CSV table of C-alpha atoms and ligand atoms in Angstrom, one decimal:
chain,number,residue,atom,x,y,z
X,1104,UNK,CA,0.0,0.0,0.0
X,1105,UNK,CA,1.2,3.5,-0.8
X,1106,UNK,CA,2.6,5.4,2.1
X,1107,UNK,CA,1.9,8.8,0.5
X,1108,UNK,CA,-0.6,10.8,2.3
X,1109,UNK,CA,-4.0,10.9,0.5
X,1110,UNK,CA,-3.4,14.6,-0.2
X,1111,UNK,CA,-0.4,13.7,-2.4
X,1112,UNK,CA,-2.2,11.1,-4.4
X,1113,UNK,CA,-3.8,12.6,-7.4
X,1114,UNK,CA,-4.6,9.1,-8.6
X,1115,UNK,CA,-6.9,8.6,-5.7
X,1116,UNK,CA,-8.5,12.1,-6.0
X,1117,UNK,CA,-9.3,11.4,-9.7
X,1118,UNK,CA,-10.9,8.1,-8.9
X,1119,UNK,CA,-13.2,9.5,-6.2
X,1120,UNK,CA,-16.8,8.9,-7.1
X,1121,UNK,CA,-19.3,11.9,-6.7
X,1122,UNK,CA,-21.3,11.4,-3.5
X,1123,UNK,CA,-24.9,11.8,-3.9
X,1124,UNK,CA,-26.6,13.6,-1.0
X,1125,UNK,CA,-30.4,13.8,-1.0
X,1126,UNK,CA,-31.9,17.3,-0.8
X,1127,UNK,CA,-33.9,17.7,2.5
X,1128,UNK,CA,-35.4,21.2,1.8
X,1129,UNK,CA,-35.4,24.0,-0.7
X,1130,UNK,CA,-35.6,27.7,0.0
X,1131,UNK,CA,-36.1,30.1,-2.9
X,1132,UNK,CA,-35.0,27.1,-5.1
X,1133,UNK,CA,-31.8,26.5,-3.2
X,1134,UNK,CA,-31.1,23.1,-1.8
X,1135,UNK,CA,-30.3,22.3,1.8
X,1136,UNK,CA,-29.2,18.8,2.3
X,1137,UNK,CA,-27.6,18.8,5.8
X,1138,UNK,CA,-30.0,19.1,8.7
X,1139,UNK,CA,-27.7,20.0,11.7
X,1140,UNK,CA,-24.4,20.4,13.1
X,1141,UNK,CA,-23.9,16.8,14.1
X,1142,UNK,CA,-24.8,15.5,10.5
X,1143,UNK,CA,-22.5,18.1,9.0
X,1144,UNK,CA,-19.5,16.8,11.0
X,1145,UNK,CA,-20.4,13.3,10.3
X,1146,UNK,CA,-20.8,13.9,6.5
X,1147,UNK,CA,-17.6,15.9,6.4
X,1148,UNK,CA,-15.5,13.2,8.2
X,1149,UNK,CA,-17.1,10.3,6.2
X,1150,UNK,CA,-16.0,12.0,3.0
X,1151,UNK,CA,-12.5,12.7,4.3
X,1152,UNK,CA,-12.0,9.2,5.5
X,1153,UNK,CA,-13.0,7.9,2.1
X,1154,UNK,CA,-10.2,10.2,0.5
X,1155,UNK,CA,-12.8,12.7,-0.9
X,1156,UNK,CA,-13.0,16.4,-0.4
X,1157,UNK,CA,-16.2,18.5,-0.5
X,1158,UNK,CA,-17.6,22.0,-0.4
X,1159,UNK,CA,-19.8,23.0,2.5
X,1160,UNK,CA,-21.7,26.3,2.4
X,1161,UNK,CA,-24.0,27.8,5.0
X,1162,UNK,CA,-27.0,29.2,3.2
X,1163,UNK,CA,-28.3,32.5,4.7
X,1164,UNK,CA,-30.6,35.3,3.5
X,1165,UNK,CA,-27.7,37.4,2.3
X,1166,UNK,CA,-26.6,34.5,0.1
X,1167,UNK,CA,-30.2,34.1,-1.1
X,1168,UNK,CA,-30.2,37.8,-2.2
X,1169,UNK,CA,-27.0,37.4,-4.1
X,1170,UNK,CA,-28.2,34.1,-5.7
X,1171,UNK,CA,-31.2,35.8,-7.2
X,1172,UNK,CA,-29.1,38.1,-9.1
X,1173,UNK,CA,-25.8,36.3,-9.8
X,1174,UNK,CA,-26.0,33.1,-12.1
X,1175,UNK,CA,-22.4,32.2,-11.4
X,1176,UNK,CA,-23.1,32.2,-7.6
X,1177,UNK,CA,-26.1,29.9,-8.5
X,1178,UNK,CA,-23.8,27.6,-10.4
X,1179,UNK,CA,-21.4,27.5,-7.4
X,1180,UNK,CA,-24.3,26.5,-5.1
X,1181,UNK,CA,-25.5,23.9,-7.5
X,1182,UNK,CA,-22.2,22.2,-7.3
X,1183,UNK,CA,-21.9,22.2,-3.5
X,1184,UNK,CA,-21.5,19.0,-1.8
X,1185,UNK,CA,-23.0,20.0,1.5
X,1186,UNK,CA,-25.4,23.1,2.3
X,1187,UNK,CA,-26.6,23.9,5.8
X,1188,UNK,CA,-29.3,26.4,6.8
X,1189,UNK,CA,-27.3,29.3,8.3
X,1190,UNK,CA,-29.7,32.1,9.2
X,1191,UNK,CA,-32.6,31.5,11.6
X,1192,UNK,CA,-35.1,32.7,8.9
X,1193,UNK,CA,-33.6,30.2,6.3
X,1194,UNK,CA,-33.9,27.4,8.8
X,1195,UNK,CA,-37.4,28.3,9.6
X,1196,UNK,CA,-38.4,28.4,6.0
X,1197,UNK,CA,-36.6,25.1,5.3
X,1198,UNK,CA,-38.7,23.6,8.1
X,1199,UNK,CA,-41.8,24.1,6.1
X,1200,UNK,CA,-40.6,21.2,3.8
X,1201,UNK,CA,-38.4,19.3,6.3
X,1202,UNK,CA,-39.2,19.7,9.9
X,1203,UNK,CA,-35.7,18.7,11.3
X,1204,UNK,CA,-33.6,21.3,9.8
X,1205,UNK,CA,-31.6,23.2,12.4
X,1206,UNK,CA,-29.7,26.4,12.1
X,1207,UNK,CA,-26.1,25.5,11.4
X,1208,UNK,CA,-23.7,28.3,10.9
X,1209,UNK,CA,-19.9,28.3,10.0
X,1210,UNK,CA,-19.2,29.4,13.4
X,1211,UNK,CA,-21.0,26.4,14.8
X,1212,UNK,CA,-18.9,24.0,12.6
X,1213,UNK,CA,-15.3,25.2,12.9
X,1214,UNK,CA,-14.6,24.1,16.5
X,1215,UNK,CA,-16.3,20.6,16.5
X,1216,UNK,CA,-14.8,20.0,12.9
X,1217,UNK,CA,-11.4,21.0,14.2
X,1218,UNK,CA,-12.1,18.5,17.2
X,1219,UNK,CA,-12.8,15.7,14.9
X,1220,UNK,CA,-9.9,16.4,12.6
X,1221,UNK,CA,-7.6,16.4,15.6
X,1222,UNK,CA,-9.0,13.2,16.7
X,1223,UNK,CA,-8.3,11.6,13.3
X,1224,UNK,CA,-5.1,13.4,12.8
X,1225,UNK,CA,-6.3,15.2,9.6
X,1226,UNK,CA,-4.4,18.5,9.2
X,1227,UNK,CA,-6.4,21.8,8.8
X,1228,UNK,CA,-5.6,25.1,7.0
X,1229,UNK,CA,-7.0,28.5,8.0
X,1230,UNK,CA,-7.4,30.8,5.0
X,1231,UNK,CA,-8.8,34.4,5.2
X,1232,UNK,CA,-9.4,37.0,8.0
X,1233,UNK,CA,-6.3,38.8,9.2
X,1234,UNK,CA,-2.9,37.6,10.4
X,1235,UNK,CA,-3.7,38.7,14.0
X,1236,UNK,CA,-7.0,36.8,13.8
X,1237,UNK,CA,-5.4,33.8,12.4
X,1238,UNK,CA,-2.8,33.7,15.1
X,1239,UNK,CA,-5.3,34.1,17.9
X,1240,UNK,CA,-7.7,31.6,16.4
X,1241,UNK,CA,-5.1,29.0,16.0
X,1242,UNK,CA,-3.9,29.4,19.5
X,1243,UNK,CA,-7.4,29.0,20.8
X,1244,UNK,CA,-8.0,25.9,18.7
X,1245,UNK,CA,-4.7,24.4,19.7
X,1246,UNK,CA,-5.5,25.1,23.4
X,1247,UNK,CA,-8.8,23.3,23.0
X,1248,UNK,CA,-7.4,20.4,20.9
X,1249,UNK,CA,-3.7,19.9,21.5
X,1250,UNK,CA,-3.5,17.2,18.9
X,1251,UNK,CA,-4.9,19.5,16.1
X,1252,UNK,CA,-2.5,19.8,13.2
X,1253,UNK,CA,-2.7,23.2,11.6
X,1254,UNK,CA,-0.8,22.7,8.4
X,1255,UNK,CA,-0.7,26.4,7.6
X,1256,UNK,CA,-2.6,29.5,7.6
X,1257,UNK,CA,-2.8,32.5,5.4
X,1258,UNK,CA,-4.5,36.0,5.3
X,1259,UNK,CA,-4.7,37.1,1.6
X,1260,UNK,CA,-4.8,40.8,0.9
X,1261,UNK,CA,-8.2,42.5,0.7
X,1262,UNK,CA,-8.3,42.7,-3.0
X,1263,UNK,CA,-7.9,39.0,-3.3
X,1264,UNK,CA,-9.6,37.6,-6.3
X,1265,UNK,CA,-11.1,34.1,-5.7
X,1266,UNK,CA,-11.0,33.4,-9.4
X,1267,UNK,CA,-7.5,34.6,-10.1
X,1268,UNK,CA,-4.1,33.3,-10.5
X,1269,UNK,CA,-3.2,34.2,-6.8
X,1270,UNK,CA,-6.1,32.0,-5.7
X,1271,UNK,CA,-4.8,29.0,-7.7
X,1272,UNK,CA,-1.4,29.5,-6.2
X,1273,UNK,CA,-2.7,29.8,-2.8
X,1274,UNK,CA,-4.8,26.6,-3.2
X,1275,UNK,CA,-1.7,24.7,-4.4
X,1276,UNK,CA,0.1,25.8,-1.3
X,1277,UNK,CA,-2.7,24.6,0.8
X,1278,UNK,CA,-2.7,21.3,-1.1
X,1279,UNK,CA,1.1,20.9,-0.6
X,1280,UNK,CA,0.7,21.6,3.1
X,1281,UNK,CA,-1.0,18.3,3.4
X,1282,UNK,CA,-4.2,19.9,4.8
X,1283,UNK,CA,-7.4,18.0,4.2
X,1284,UNK,CA,-9.7,20.7,5.6
X,1285,UNK,CA,-9.6,24.3,4.7
X,1286,UNK,CA,-11.5,26.8,6.6
X,1287,UNK,CA,-12.2,29.7,4.2
X,1288,UNK,CA,-13.0,33.0,5.9
X,1289,UNK,CA,-13.4,35.5,3.1
X,1290,UNK,CA,-17.0,36.6,3.6
X,1291,UNK,CA,-19.7,35.7,1.0
X,1292,UNK,CA,-19.7,35.3,-2.0
X,1293,UNK,CA,-15.8,35.4,-2.1
X,1294,UNK,CA,-15.3,32.3,0.1
X,1295,UNK,CA,-17.9,30.2,-1.9
X,1296,UNK,CA,-16.4,31.1,-5.3
X,1297,UNK,CA,-12.9,30.3,-3.9
X,1298,UNK,CA,-14.0,26.9,-2.3
X,1299,UNK,CA,-15.8,25.8,-5.4
X,1300,UNK,CA,-13.0,26.5,-7.7
X,1301,UNK,CA,-10.4,25.0,-5.4
X,1302,UNK,CA,-12.5,21.9,-4.9
X,1303,UNK,CA,-12.3,21.3,-8.6
X,1304,UNK,CA,-8.5,21.8,-8.5
X,1305,UNK,CA,-7.9,19.9,-5.3
X,1306,UNK,CA,-10.8,17.5,-4.8
X,1307,UNK,CA,-9.3,15.6,-1.8
X,1308,UNK,CA,-9.7,18.6,0.4
X,1309,UNK,CA,-12.8,19.8,2.2
X,1310,UNK,CA,-13.4,23.5,1.6
X,1311,UNK,CA,-15.8,25.2,4.0
X,1312,UNK,CA,-17.1,28.8,3.9
X,1313,UNK,CA,-17.1,30.0,7.4
X,1314,UNK,CA,-17.6,33.7,7.4
X,1315,UNK,CA,-16.7,35.4,10.6
X,1316,UNK,CA,-16.1,32.2,12.6
X,1317,UNK,CA,-12.4,32.8,13.1
X,1318,UNK,CA,-13.0,36.3,14.4
X,1319,UNK,CA,-15.4,34.8,16.9
X,1320,UNK,CA,-12.9,32.1,17.9
X,1321,UNK,CA,-10.1,34.7,18.1
X,1322,UNK,CA,-12.2,37.0,20.3
X,1323,UNK,CA,-12.0,39.8,17.7
X,1324,UNK,CA,-15.8,39.9,17.3
X,1325,UNK,CA,-18.3,38.6,19.8
X,1326,UNK,CA,-21.1,36.2,19.0
X,1327,UNK,CA,-24.6,37.1,20.1
X,1328,UNK,CA,-25.5,35.7,23.5
X,1329,UNK,CA,-27.3,32.2,23.3
X,1330,UNK,CA,-30.7,33.6,24.1
X,1331,UNK,CA,-30.5,36.0,21.1
X,1332,UNK,CA,-29.3,33.2,18.9
X,1333,UNK,CA,-32.2,31.0,20.1
X,1334,UNK,CA,-34.9,33.4,19.4
X,1335,UNK,CA,-33.4,34.2,15.9
X,1336,UNK,CA,-32.1,37.6,16.7
X,1337,UNK,CA,-28.3,37.1,16.1
X,1338,UNK,CA,-28.7,39.3,13.1
X,1339,UNK,CA,-29.8,42.3,15.4
X,1340,UNK,CA,-26.6,41.7,17.6
X,1341,UNK,CA,-24.4,42.0,14.5
X,1342,UNK,CA,-26.2,44.9,13.2
X,1343,UNK,CA,-25.6,46.7,16.4
X,1344,UNK,CA,-21.9,45.9,16.2
X,1345,UNK,CA,-21.4,47.0,12.6
X,1346,UNK,CA,-24.5,49.1,11.7
X,1347,UNK,CA,-22.7,51.0,8.7
X,1348,UNK,CA,-21.4,47.8,7.0
X,1349,UNK,CA,-24.4,45.6,7.6
X,1350,UNK,CA,-27.4,48.1,7.5
X,1351,UNK,CA,-28.0,48.0,3.8
X,1352,UNK,CA,-27.3,44.2,3.6
X,1353,UNK,CA,-29.8,43.4,6.2
X,1354,UNK,CA,-32.5,45.8,4.7
X,1355,UNK,CA,-32.2,43.8,1.5
X,1356,UNK,CA,-32.5,40.6,3.4
X,1357,UNK,CA,-35.6,41.8,5.3
X,1358,UNK,CA,-37.2,42.5,2.1
X,1359,UNK,CA,-36.5,39.1,0.5
X,1360,UNK,CA,-37.6,37.5,3.8
X,1361,UNK,CA,-40.9,39.2,3.6
X,1362,UNK,CA,-41.4,38.1,0.1
X,1363,UNK,CA,-40.4,34.5,0.8
X,1364,UNK,CA,-42.5,34.4,4.0
X,1365,UNK,CA,-45.6,35.3,2.0
X,1366,UNK,CA,-45.0,33.1,-1.0
X,1367,UNK,CA,-42.8,30.1,0.2
X,1368,UNK,CA,-45.1,27.1,-0.5
X,1369,UNK,CA,-45.1,24.2,1.9
X,1370,UNK,CA,-44.0,21.7,-0.9
X,1371,UNK,CA,-42.2,18.4,-0.1
X,1372,UNK,CA,-38.9,18.4,-1.8
X,1373,UNK,CA,-38.8,16.3,-5.1
X,1374,UNK,CA,-36.5,13.3,-4.8
X,1375,UNK,CA,-34.0,15.3,-6.8
X,1376,UNK,CA,-30.4,14.9,-5.5
X,1377,UNK,CA,-27.5,17.3,-5.8
X,1378,UNK,CA,-24.0,15.9,-6.4
X,1379,UNK,CA,-20.5,17.0,-6.7
D,2271,UDP,N1,-12.6,38.8,4.8
D,2271,UDP,C1,-11.4,38.7,4.1
D,2271,UDP,N2,-11.2,39.2,2.9
D,2271,UDP,C2,-12.2,39.9,2.3
D,2271,UDP,C3,-13.4,40.2,3.0
D,2271,UDP,C4,-13.6,39.5,4.4
D,2271,UDP,O1,-10.5,38.0,4.6
D,2271,UDP,O2,-12.1,40.5,1.2
D,2271,UDP,C5,-12.8,38.3,6.1
D,2271,UDP,C6,-13.1,39.1,7.2
D,2271,UDP,O3,-11.8,39.6,7.8
D,2271,UDP,C7,-13.7,38.2,8.2
D,2271,UDP,C8,-14.4,37.2,7.3
D,2271,UDP,O4,-13.9,37.4,6.0
D,2271,UDP,O5,-12.7,37.5,9.0
D,2271,UDP,C9,-15.9,37.3,7.3
D,2271,UDP,O6,-16.2,38.4,6.8
D,2271,UDP,P1,-17.8,39.0,6.8
D,2271,UDP,O7,-18.0,39.5,8.2
D,2271,UDP,O8,-17.9,39.9,5.7
D,2271,UDP,O9,-18.5,37.6,6.5
D,2271,UDP,P2,-20.0,37.2,6.9
D,2271,UDP,O10,-20.0,36.6,8.1
D,2271,UDP,O11,-20.7,38.7,7.0
D,2271,UDP,O12,-20.4,36.5,5.8
């Protein structure tokens, strides 16, 4: 048997069959196929153990606003391996077609997935945010999981183009590091474009779009108290923290939510499946 790590075996990556994941729910024509945090971790680790990578995106209202106007973002989502319901409203709408969908954000996934990766000695890579955030987040994760292998981390410059040559070079560095999981913190839709493109280039790596999760872990931003999260008001907490940046974004989200709440039909999801 070859002693090369899976990450260095393009023969294996090429032979990886596309997994088929049933859609659980659809919101505004977008598929959600992972119901909760536990399933997300299980599906990710199962793929990685089989030598396969994946993309995992967390669908929120802001993504839905962009998806309506950007066909290339729709194509990226259509290729996603795993999609969770990120925002509380998206999870609520999804529950109209599948009752067990729970809100599962990027911030909910990083720490438990890092724990599972540490347990199975699968190296992870942190990509995005700022150097200071990366250092602090890496330190916190290592404190929590001393066995965690952080194969590398990198904060690209602000003008970073997820579809450009610099992105390809970054992805090649990530692959060379031996990482099997890459946490991508570039904000939407940059992180999804990057993850999708890089999953095609390095299909043995799991690429997750995680938004501000590393800022939360690093303590650079504070996540809403549990009570606000539970009653679906995390957006309000974030708006209070960054009103100028998020005001217009949340206004667009609120308008879309009003439309979807009125028109979203309680239709069972067709037995269609999405695949990578
Ligand atoms: N970010 C980045 N490059 C960019 C835009 C954002 O590295 O061009 C980082 C930002 O520093 C933060 C993370 O992406 O750590 C999430 O950004 P944002 O809060 O916009 O994401 P959201 O959670 O709102 O999707």
